Coordinates of C-alpha atoms in Angstrom, one line a residue:
X1 CA -80.7 5.3 177.6
X2 CA -79.4 2.5 175.4
X3 CA -78.1 3.1 171.9
X4 CA -80.5 1.0 169.9
X5 CA -78.4 1.5 166.8
X6 CA -75.3 -0.1 168.3
X7 CA -75.0 -3.5 166.6
X8 CA -73.8 -4.9 170.0
X9 CA -77.2 -4.1 171.6
X10 CA -79.1 -7.3 172.2
X11 CA -82.6 -6.8 170.8
X12 CA -84.2 -9.6 172.8
X13 CA -82.9 -8.3 176.1
X14 CA -84.1 -4.8 175.2
X15 CA -87.5 -6.2 174.3
X16 CA -87.7 -8.0 177.6
X17 CA -86.7 -4.9 179.5
X18 CA -89.1 -2.4 177.9
X19 CA -92.1 -4.6 177.3
X20 CA -94.3 -4.2 174.2
X21 CA -97.8 -3.5 173.1
X22 CA -99.5 -5.2 170.1
X23 CA -100.0 -2.9 167.2
X24 CA -102.9 -3.5 164.8
X25 CA -104.9 -1.5 162.2
X26 CA -107.9 -2.2 160.2
X27 CA -107.5 -1.7 156.4
X28 CA -111.3 -1.8 156.0
X29 CA -112.7 0.0 159.1
X30 CA -116.2 -1.6 158.7
X31 CA -114.6 -5.1 159.2
X32 CA -113.2 -6.7 162.3
X33 CA -109.4 -7.2 162.6
X34 CA -109.9 -11.0 162.0
X35 CA -111.9 -10.4 158.8
X36 CA -109.3 -7.9 157.6
X37 CA -106.6 -10.5 158.1
X38 CA -108.6 -13.2 156.3
X39 CA -109.2 -10.9 153.3
X40 CA -105.5 -10.3 152.9
X41 CA -104.8 -14.0 153.1
X42 CA -107.4 -14.9 150.6
X43 CA -107.1 -12.1 148.1
X44 CA -103.3 -11.4 148.2
X45 CA -102.0 -14.9 149.0
X46 CA -104.8 -16.8 147.3
X47 CA -105.2 -19.1 150.3
X48 CA -108.4 -21.2 150.7
X49 CA -110.9 -19.8 153.2
X50 CA -110.3 -22.4 156.0
X51 CA -106.5 -21.9 155.7
X52 CA -106.8 -18.1 155.6
X53 CA -108.9 -18.2 158.8
X54 CA -106.4 -20.4 160.6
X55 CA -103.5 -18.2 159.6
X56 CA -105.4 -15.0 160.6
X57 CA -106.2 -16.5 164.0
X58 CA -102.6 -17.5 164.5
X59 CA -101.5 -14.0 163.6
X60 CA -103.8 -12.5 166.3
X61 CA -102.5 -14.9 168.9
X62 CA -98.9 -13.9 168.5
X63 CA -97.0 -12.6 171.5
X64 CA -95.9 -9.0 171.3
X65 CA -92.3 -10.2 171.1
X66 CA -93.1 -12.1 167.9
X67 CA -94.9 -9.0 166.5
X68 CA -91.9 -6.9 167.2
X69 CA -89.6 -9.4 165.6
X70 CA -91.8 -9.4 162.5
X71 CA -91.5 -5.6 162.3
X72 CA -87.8 -5.9 162.8
X73 CA -87.6 -8.2 159.8
X74 CA -89.5 -5.8 157.4
X75 CA -88.0 -2.6 158.7
X76 CA -85.6 -2.0 155.9
X77 CA -88.4 -1.9 153.2
X78 CA -91.3 -0.8 155.5
X79 CA -91.6 2.8 154.2
X80 CA -91.6 1.9 150.5
X81 CA -94.1 -0.9 151.2
X82 CA -96.4 1.5 153.0
X83 CA -96.3 3.9 150.0
X84 CA -96.9 1.1 147.5
X85 CA -99.8 -0.5 149.5
X86 CA -101.5 2.8 150.1
X87 CA -101.0 3.9 146.5
X88 CA -99.0 6.9 147.8
X89 CA -101.8 8.1 150.1
X90 CA -99.6 7.7 153.1
X91 CA -97.8 10.9 152.3
X92 CA -101.1 12.8 152.2
X93 CA -102.2 11.2 155.5
X94 CA -98.9 12.4 157.2
X95 CA -99.3 15.9 155.8
X96 CA -102.9 16.1 157.0
X97 CA -102.0 14.8 160.4
X98 CA -99.3 17.5 160.8
X99 CA -101.8 20.2 159.7
X100 CA -104.5 18.9 162.0
X101 CA -102.2 19.2 165.0
X102 CA -101.8 23.0 164.5
X103 CA -98.5 23.0 166.3
X104 CA -96.5 26.0 167.4
X105 CA -92.8 26.4 167.2
X106 CA -91.1 24.6 170.1
X107 CA -93.9 22.3 171.1
X108 CA -93.2 18.7 171.9
X109 CA -94.9 15.8 170.1
X110 CA -94.7 12.1 170.8
X111 CA -95.2 9.8 167.8
X112 CA -96.2 6.4 169.2
X113 CA -95.9 3.3 167.1
X114 CA -93.6 5.5 165.0
X115 CA -91.8 2.6 163.3
X116 CA -89.0 4.2 161.1
X117 CA -90.1 7.7 162.1
X118 CA -91.4 8.8 158.7
X119 CA -94.4 10.3 160.3
X120 CA -92.2 11.8 163.0
X121 CA -90.1 13.5 160.3
X122 CA -93.2 15.0 158.8
X123 CA -94.3 16.4 162.1
X124 CA -90.8 17.8 162.8
X125 CA -91.2 20.0 159.7
X126 CA -93.2 22.3 162.0
X127 CA -90.1 23.2 163.9
X128 CA -91.2 21.2 167.0
X129 CA -89.5 18.5 169.0
X130 CA -91.0 15.3 167.6
X131 CA -90.0 12.1 169.3
X132 CA -90.4 8.7 167.6
X133 CA -91.3 5.9 170.1
X134 CA -91.8 2.2 169.0
X135 CA -91.4 -1.3 170.5
X136 CA -89.6 -2.6 167.3
X137 CA -86.0 -1.9 167.7
X138 CA -85.4 -2.9 164.1
X139 CA -87.8 -0.3 162.9
X140 CA -86.2 2.4 165.1
X141 CA -82.7 1.4 163.8
X142 CA -83.9 1.6 160.2
X143 CA -85.3 5.1 160.8
X144 CA -82.4 6.3 162.8
X145 CA -80.0 5.5 160.0
X146 CA -81.9 7.7 157.5
X147 CA -80.3 11.0 156.7
X148 CA -83.7 12.8 156.4
X149 CA -84.4 11.8 160.0
X150 CA -81.2 13.0 161.6
X151 CA -81.9 15.0 164.7
X152 CA -85.1 13.1 165.5
X153 CA -84.9 11.2 168.9
X154 CA -85.8 7.5 168.5
X155 CA -86.9 5.9 171.8
X156 CA -87.7 2.3 172.4
X157 CA -90.8 2.0 174.5
X158 CA -94.2 0.3 175.2
X159 CA -97.2 2.5 174.6
X160 CA -98.8 1.1 177.8
X161 CA -95.7 2.0 179.9
X162 CA -94.1 5.0 178.4
X163 CA -90.6 6.0 179.4
X164 CA -91.7 9.7 179.8
X165 CA -93.1 11.7 182.7
X166 CA -96.8 12.7 182.5
X167 CA -97.4 15.9 180.6
X168 CA -94.1 15.7 178.8
X169 CA -95.7 16.4 175.4
X170 CA -98.1 18.9 173.9
X171 CA -99.5 16.3 171.5
X172 CA -99.4 12.6 170.8
X173 CA -100.0 10.7 167.5
X174 CA -100.2 7.0 166.8
X175 CA -100.6 5.4 163.4

């Protein structure tokens, strides 16, 4: 593997080598991704409807490399932003996910789209091998540098072309 935390590692070359997958989520599950993006543009940024739609469509048309670079740029403050935007519910979601997995000591869990590994760290509390995998090298670096996530393997990878053999894990999460 390549040490993604080494400042000499060329992020763009790594991205080209591993490939990427577009990550998306719906804040309001009853709405389409486009409508979710428009809502945020209008309500949070106070953009007019036509401009909000244009920006939202441009966001969806981004290449995976651009998306990864965006996550790289917000990596340092990503965890606190998640907590603020979810009004602290993100912690409960992580605990519930860990509980729902019903893991046994020594099992192996792959956390896809792991970002900084905050969910991976919660899963690892069950005394399992939890592996953080993400296509944003900046997010992986930010998580790898956290003292509370020492011992967690951080792996750069594309969810559509994982760098693991089939049946390597007992459970897989994605958030």
